[in-house]
CSV table of N, CA and C in Angstrom, one decimal:
chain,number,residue,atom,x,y,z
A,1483,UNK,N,32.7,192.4,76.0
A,1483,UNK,CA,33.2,193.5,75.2
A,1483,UNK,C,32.1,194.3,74.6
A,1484,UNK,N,32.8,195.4,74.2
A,1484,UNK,CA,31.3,196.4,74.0
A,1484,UNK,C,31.5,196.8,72.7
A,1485,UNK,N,32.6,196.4,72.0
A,1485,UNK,CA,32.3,196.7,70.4
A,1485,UNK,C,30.8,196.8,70.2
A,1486,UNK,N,30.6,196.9,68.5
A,1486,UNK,CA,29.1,197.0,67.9
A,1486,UNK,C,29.4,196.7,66.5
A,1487,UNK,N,28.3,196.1,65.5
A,1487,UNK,CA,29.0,196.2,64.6
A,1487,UNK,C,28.6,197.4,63.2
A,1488,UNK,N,28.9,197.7,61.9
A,1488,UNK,CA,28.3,199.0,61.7
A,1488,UNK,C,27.3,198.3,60.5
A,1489,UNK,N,26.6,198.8,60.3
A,1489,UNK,CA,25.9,198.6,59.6
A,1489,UNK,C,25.6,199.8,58.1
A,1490,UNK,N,25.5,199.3,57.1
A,1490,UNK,CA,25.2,200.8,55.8
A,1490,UNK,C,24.2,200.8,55.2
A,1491,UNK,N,23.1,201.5,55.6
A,1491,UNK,CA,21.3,201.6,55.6
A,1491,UNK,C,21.6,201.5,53.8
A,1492,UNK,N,20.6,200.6,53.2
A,1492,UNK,CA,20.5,200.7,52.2
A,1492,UNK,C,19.2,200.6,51.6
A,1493,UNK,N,18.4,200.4,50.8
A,1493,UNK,CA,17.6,200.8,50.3
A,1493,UNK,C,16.2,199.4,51.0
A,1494,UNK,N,16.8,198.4,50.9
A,1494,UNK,CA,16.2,197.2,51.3
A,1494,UNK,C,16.9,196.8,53.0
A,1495,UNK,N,17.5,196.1,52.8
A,1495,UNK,CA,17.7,195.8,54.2
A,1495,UNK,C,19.7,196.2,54.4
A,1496,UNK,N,19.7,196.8,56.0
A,1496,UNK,CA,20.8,197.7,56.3
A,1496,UNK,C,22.0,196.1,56.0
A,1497,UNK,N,23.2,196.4,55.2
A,1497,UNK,CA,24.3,195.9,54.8
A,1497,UNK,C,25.1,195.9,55.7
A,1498,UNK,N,25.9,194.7,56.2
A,1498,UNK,CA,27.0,194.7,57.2
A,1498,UNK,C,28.0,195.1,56.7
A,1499,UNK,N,28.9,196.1,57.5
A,1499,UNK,CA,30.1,196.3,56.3
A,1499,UNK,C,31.6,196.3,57.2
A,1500,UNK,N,31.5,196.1,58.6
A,1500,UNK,CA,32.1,195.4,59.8
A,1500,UNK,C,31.7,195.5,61.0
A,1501,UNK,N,32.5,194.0,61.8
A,1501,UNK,CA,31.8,193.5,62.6
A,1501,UNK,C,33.1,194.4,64.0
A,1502,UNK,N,32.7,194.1,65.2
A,1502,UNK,CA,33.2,194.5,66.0
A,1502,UNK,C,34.4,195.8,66.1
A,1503,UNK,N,33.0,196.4,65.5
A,1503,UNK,CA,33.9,198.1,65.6
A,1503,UNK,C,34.0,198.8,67.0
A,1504,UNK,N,35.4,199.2,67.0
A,1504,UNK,CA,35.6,200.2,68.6
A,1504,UNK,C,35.7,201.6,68.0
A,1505,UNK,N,36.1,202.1,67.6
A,1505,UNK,CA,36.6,203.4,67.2
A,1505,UNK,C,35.5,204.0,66.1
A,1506,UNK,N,34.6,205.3,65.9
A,1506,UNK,CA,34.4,205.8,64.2
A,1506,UNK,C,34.9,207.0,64.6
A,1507,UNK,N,36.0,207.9,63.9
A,1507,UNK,CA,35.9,209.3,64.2
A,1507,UNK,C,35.5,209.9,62.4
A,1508,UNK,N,35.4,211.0,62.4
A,1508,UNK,CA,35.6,211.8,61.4
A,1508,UNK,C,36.9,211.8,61.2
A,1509,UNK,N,36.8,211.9,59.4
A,1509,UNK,CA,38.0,212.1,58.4
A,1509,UNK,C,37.1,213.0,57.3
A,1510,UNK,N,38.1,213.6,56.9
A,1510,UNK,CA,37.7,214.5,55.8
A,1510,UNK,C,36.6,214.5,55.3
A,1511,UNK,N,35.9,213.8,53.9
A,1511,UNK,CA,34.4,214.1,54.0
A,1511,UNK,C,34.0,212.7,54.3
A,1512,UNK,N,34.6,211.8,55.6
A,1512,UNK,CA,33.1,210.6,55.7
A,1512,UNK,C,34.2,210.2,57.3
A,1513,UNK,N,34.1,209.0,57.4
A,1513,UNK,CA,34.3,208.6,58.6
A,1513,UNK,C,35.2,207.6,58.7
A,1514,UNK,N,36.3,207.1,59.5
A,1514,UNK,CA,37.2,206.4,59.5
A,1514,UNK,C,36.4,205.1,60.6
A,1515,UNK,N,36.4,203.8,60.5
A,1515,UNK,CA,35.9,202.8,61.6
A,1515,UNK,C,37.4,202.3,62.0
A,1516,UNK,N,37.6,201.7,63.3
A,1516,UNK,CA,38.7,201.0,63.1
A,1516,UNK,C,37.8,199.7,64.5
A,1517,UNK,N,38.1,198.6,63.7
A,1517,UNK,CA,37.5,197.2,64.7
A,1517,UNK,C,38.6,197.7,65.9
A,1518,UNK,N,38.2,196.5,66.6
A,1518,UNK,CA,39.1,196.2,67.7
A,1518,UNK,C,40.2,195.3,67.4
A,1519,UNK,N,40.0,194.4,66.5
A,1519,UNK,CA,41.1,193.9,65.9
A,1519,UNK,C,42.3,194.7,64.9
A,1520,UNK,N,42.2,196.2,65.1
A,1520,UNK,CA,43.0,197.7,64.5
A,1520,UNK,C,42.7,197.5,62.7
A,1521,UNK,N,41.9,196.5,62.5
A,1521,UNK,CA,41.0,196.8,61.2
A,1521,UNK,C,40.3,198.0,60.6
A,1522,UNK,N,40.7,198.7,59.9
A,1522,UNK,CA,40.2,200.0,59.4
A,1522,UNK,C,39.5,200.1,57.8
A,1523,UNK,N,38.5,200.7,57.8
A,1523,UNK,CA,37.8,201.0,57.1
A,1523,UNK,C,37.2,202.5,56.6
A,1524,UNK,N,37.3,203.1,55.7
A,1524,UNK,CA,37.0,204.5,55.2
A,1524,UNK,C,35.2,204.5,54.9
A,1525,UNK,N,34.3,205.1,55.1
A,1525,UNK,CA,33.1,205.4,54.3
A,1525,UNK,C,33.1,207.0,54.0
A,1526,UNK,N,32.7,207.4,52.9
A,1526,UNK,CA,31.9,208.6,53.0
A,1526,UNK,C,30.7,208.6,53.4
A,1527,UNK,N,30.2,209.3,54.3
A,1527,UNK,CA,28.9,209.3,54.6
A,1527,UNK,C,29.0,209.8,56.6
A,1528,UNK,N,28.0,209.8,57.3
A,1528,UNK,CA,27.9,210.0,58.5
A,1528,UNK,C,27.1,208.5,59.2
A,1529,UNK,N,27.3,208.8,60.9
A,1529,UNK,CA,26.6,208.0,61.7
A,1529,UNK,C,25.4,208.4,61.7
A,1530,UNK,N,23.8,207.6,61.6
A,1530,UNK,CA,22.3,207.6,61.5
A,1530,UNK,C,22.3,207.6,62.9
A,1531,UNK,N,22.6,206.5,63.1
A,1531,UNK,CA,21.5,206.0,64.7
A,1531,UNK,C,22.6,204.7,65.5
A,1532,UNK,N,22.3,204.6,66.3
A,1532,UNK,CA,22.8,203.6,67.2
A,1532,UNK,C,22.0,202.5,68.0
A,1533,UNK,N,22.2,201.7,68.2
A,1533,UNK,CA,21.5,200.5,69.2
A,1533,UNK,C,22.4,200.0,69.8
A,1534,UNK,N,22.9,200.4,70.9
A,1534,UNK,CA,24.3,199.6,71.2
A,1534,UNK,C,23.7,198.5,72.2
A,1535,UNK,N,22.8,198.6,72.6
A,1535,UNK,CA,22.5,197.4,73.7
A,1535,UNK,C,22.6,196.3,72.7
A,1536,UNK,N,21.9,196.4,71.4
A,1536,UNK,CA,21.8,195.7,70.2
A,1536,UNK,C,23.0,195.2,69.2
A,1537,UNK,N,24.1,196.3,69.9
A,1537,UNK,CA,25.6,196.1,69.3
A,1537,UNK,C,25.2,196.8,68.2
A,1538,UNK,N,24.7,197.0,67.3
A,1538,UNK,CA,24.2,197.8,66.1
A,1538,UNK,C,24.4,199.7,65.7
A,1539,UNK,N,25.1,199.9,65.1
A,1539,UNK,CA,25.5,200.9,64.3
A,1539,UNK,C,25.3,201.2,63.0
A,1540,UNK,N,24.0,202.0,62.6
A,1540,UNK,CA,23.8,202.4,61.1
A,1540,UNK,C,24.4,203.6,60.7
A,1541,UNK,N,25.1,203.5,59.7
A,1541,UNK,CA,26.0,204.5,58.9
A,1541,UNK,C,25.2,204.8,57.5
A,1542,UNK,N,25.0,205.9,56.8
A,1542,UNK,CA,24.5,206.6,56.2
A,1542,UNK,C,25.1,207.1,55.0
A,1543,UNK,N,25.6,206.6,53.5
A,1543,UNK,CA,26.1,206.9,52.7
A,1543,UNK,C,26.1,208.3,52.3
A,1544,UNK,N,27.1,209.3,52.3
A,1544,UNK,CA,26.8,210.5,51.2
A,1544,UNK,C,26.5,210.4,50.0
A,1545,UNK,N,25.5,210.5,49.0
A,1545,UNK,CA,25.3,210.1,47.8
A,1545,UNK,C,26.5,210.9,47.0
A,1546,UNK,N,26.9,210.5,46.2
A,1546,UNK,CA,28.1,211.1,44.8
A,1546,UNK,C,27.3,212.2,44.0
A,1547,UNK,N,27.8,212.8,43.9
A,1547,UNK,CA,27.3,214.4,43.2
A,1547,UNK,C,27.4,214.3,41.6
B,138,UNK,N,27.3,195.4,80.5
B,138,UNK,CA,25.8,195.9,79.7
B,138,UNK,C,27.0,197.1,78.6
B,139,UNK,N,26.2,197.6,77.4
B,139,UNK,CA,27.4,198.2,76.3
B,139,UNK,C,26.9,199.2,76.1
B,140,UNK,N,25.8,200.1,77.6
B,140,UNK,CA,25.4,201.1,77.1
B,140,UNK,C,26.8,202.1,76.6
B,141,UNK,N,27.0,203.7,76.7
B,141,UNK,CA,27.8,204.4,76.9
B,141,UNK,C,27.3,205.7,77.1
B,142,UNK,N,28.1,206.6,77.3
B,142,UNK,CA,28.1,207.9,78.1
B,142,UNK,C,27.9,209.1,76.7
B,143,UNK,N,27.1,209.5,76.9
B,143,UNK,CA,26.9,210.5,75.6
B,143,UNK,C,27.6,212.1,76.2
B,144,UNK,N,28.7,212.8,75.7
B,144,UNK,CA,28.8,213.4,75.7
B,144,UNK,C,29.0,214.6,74.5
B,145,UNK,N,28.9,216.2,75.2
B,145,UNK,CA,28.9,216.9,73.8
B,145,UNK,C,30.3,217.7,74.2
B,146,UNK,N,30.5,217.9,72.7
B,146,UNK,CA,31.9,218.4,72.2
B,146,UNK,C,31.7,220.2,72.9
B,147,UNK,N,32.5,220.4,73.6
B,147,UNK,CA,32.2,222.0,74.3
B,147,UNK,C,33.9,222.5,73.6
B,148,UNK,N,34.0,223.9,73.5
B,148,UNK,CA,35.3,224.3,73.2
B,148,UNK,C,36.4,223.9,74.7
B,149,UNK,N,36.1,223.6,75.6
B,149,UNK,CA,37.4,223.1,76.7
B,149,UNK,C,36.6,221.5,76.7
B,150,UNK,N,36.4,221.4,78.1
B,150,UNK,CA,36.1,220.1,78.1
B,150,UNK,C,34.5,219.6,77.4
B,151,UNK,N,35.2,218.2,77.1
B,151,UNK,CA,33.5,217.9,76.8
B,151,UNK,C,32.6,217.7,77.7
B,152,UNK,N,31.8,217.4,77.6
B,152,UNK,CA,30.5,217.7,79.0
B,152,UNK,C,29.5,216.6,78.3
B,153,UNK,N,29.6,215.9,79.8
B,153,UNK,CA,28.8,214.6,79.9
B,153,UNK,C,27.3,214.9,79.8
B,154,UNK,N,25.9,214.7,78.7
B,154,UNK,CA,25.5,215.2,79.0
B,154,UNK,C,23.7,214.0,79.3
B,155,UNK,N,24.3,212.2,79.1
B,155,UNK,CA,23.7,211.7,79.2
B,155,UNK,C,24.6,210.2,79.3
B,156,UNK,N,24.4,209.5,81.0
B,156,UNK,CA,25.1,207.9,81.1
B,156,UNK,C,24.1,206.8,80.5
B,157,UNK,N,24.8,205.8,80.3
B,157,UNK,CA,23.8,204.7,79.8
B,157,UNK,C,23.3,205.0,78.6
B,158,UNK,N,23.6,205.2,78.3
B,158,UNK,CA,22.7,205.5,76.3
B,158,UNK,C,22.6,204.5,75.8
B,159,UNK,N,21.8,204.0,75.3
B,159,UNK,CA,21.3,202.7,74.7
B,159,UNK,C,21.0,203.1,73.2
B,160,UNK,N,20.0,203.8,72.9
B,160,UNK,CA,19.8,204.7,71.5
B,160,UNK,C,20.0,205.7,71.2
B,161,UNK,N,20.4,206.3,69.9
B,161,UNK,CA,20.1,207.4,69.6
B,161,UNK,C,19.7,207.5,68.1
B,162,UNK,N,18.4,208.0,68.1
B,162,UNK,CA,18.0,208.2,66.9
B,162,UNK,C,17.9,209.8,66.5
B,163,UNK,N,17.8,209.6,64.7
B,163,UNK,CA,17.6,211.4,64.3
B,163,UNK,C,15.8,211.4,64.3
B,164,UNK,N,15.5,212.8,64.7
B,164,UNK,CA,14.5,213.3,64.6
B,164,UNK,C,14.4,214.7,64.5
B,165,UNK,N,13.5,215.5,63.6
B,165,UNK,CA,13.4,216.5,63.0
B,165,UNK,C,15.0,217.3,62.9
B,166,UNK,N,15.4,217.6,62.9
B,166,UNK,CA,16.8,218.3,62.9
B,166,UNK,C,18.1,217.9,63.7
B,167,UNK,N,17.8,216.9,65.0
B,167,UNK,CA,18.2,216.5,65.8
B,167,UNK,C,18.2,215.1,66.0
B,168,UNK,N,19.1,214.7,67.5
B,168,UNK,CA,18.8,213.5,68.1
B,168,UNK,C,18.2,213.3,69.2
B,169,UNK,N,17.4,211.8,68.9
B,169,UNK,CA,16.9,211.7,70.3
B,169,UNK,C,17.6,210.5,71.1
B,170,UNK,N,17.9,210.9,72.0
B,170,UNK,CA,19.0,210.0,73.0
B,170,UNK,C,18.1,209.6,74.3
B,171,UNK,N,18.3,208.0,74.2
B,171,UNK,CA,17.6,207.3,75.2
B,171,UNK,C,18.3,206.2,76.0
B,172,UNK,N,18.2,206.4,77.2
B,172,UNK,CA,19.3,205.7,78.4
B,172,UNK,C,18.5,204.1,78.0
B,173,UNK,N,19.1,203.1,78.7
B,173,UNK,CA,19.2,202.0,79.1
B,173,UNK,C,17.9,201.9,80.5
B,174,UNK,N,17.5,203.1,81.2
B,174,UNK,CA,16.1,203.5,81.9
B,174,UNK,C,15.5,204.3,81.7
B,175,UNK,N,15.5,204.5,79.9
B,175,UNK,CA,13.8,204.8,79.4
B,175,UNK,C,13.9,206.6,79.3
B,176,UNK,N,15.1,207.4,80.2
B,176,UNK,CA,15.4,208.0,80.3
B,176,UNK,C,15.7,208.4,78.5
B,177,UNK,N,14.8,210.4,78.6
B,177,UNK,CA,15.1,210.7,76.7
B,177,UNK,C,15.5,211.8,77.1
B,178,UNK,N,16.4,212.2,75.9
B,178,UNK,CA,17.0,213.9,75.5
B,178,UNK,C,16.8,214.3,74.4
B,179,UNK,N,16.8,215.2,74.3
B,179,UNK,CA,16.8,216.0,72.8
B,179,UNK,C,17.8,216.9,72.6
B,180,UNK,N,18.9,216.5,71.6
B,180,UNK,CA,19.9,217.7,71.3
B,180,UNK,C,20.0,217.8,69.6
B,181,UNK,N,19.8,219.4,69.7
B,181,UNK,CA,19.9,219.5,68.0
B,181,UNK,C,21.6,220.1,67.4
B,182,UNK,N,21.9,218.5,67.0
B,182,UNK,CA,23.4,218.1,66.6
B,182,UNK,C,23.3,216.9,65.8
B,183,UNK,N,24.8,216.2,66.2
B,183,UNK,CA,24.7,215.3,65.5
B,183,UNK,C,26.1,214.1,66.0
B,184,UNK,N,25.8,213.0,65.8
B,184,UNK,CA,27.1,212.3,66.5
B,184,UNK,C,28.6,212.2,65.5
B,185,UNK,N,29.3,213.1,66.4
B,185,UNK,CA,30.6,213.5,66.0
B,185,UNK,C,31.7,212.1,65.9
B,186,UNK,N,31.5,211.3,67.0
B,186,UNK,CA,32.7,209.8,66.9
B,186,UNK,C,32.0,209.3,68.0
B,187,UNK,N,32.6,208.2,68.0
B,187,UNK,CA,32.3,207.1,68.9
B,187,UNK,C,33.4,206.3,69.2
B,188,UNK,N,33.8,205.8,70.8
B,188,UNK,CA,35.0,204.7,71.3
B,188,UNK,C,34.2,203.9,72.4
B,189,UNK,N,33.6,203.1,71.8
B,189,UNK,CA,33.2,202.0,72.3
B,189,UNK,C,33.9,201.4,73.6
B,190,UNK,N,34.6,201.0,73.5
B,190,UNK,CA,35.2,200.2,74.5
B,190,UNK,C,35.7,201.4,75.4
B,191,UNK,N,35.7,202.4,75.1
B,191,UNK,CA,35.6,203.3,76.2
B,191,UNK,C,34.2,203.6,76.8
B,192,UNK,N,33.3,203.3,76.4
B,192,UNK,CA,31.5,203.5,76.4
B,192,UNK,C,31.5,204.9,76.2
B,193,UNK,N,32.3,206.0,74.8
B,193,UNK,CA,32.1,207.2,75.1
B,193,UNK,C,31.5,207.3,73.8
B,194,UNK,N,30.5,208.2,73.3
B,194,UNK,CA,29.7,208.8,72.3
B,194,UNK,C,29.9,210.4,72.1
B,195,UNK,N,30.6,210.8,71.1
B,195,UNK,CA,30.7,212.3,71.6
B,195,UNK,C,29.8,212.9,70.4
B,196,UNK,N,28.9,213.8,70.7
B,196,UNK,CA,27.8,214.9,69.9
B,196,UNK,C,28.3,216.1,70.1
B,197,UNK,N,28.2,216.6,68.5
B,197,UNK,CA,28.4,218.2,68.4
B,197,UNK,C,27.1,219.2,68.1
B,198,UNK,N,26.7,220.0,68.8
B,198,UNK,CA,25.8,220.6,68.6
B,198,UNK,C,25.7,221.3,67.4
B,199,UNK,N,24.4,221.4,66.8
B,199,UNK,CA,24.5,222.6,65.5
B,199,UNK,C,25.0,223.8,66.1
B,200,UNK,N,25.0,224.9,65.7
B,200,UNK,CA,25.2,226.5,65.9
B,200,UNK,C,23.8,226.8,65.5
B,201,UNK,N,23.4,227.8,66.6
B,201,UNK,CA,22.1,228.5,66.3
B,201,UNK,C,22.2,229.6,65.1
B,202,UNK,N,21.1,229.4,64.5
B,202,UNK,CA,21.5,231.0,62.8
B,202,UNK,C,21.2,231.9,63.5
């Protein structure tokens, strides 16, 4: 399977915040994840970078204004 | 292998515009997109969604000012 899982860059080391994600689209101001297990999750923020051979997906917090 | 197919978001169809992608990182305004053979691109955008299990990555280009 080719899930990945995402990861949320943080100041020290990048936070796991789910594992075997299939889906990210955009939603209003951040991003919707949904696993493969149809597990969904909201962030604000965008996609950084990818390593999918790595399974790995860094997501990027919008800071709060 | 979990590379996937990087395409960009065109107003009709999207257009495949790199197979195998293994990375994609940001660099100066953009991304740099690297196959699974070493193979780089440079598009200045940004990754719009992702469906893994489909191996599809879709990027939307900035607009030129």
């Amino acid at each position: 399977m080719c899930e990945a899982n995402a990861y949320l860059i943080k100041k020290e080391e990048p936070e796991l915040i789910m594992e075997a994600v299939d889906v990210i689209e955009p939603e209003e101001d951040g991003l919707k994840l949904v696993s493969i297990f149809g597990e969904q999750k909201f962030i604000k923020g965008h996609i950084h970078s990818l390593s999918l051979i790595d399974h790995k997906i860094y997501l990027q917090e919008t800071p709060d204004d």
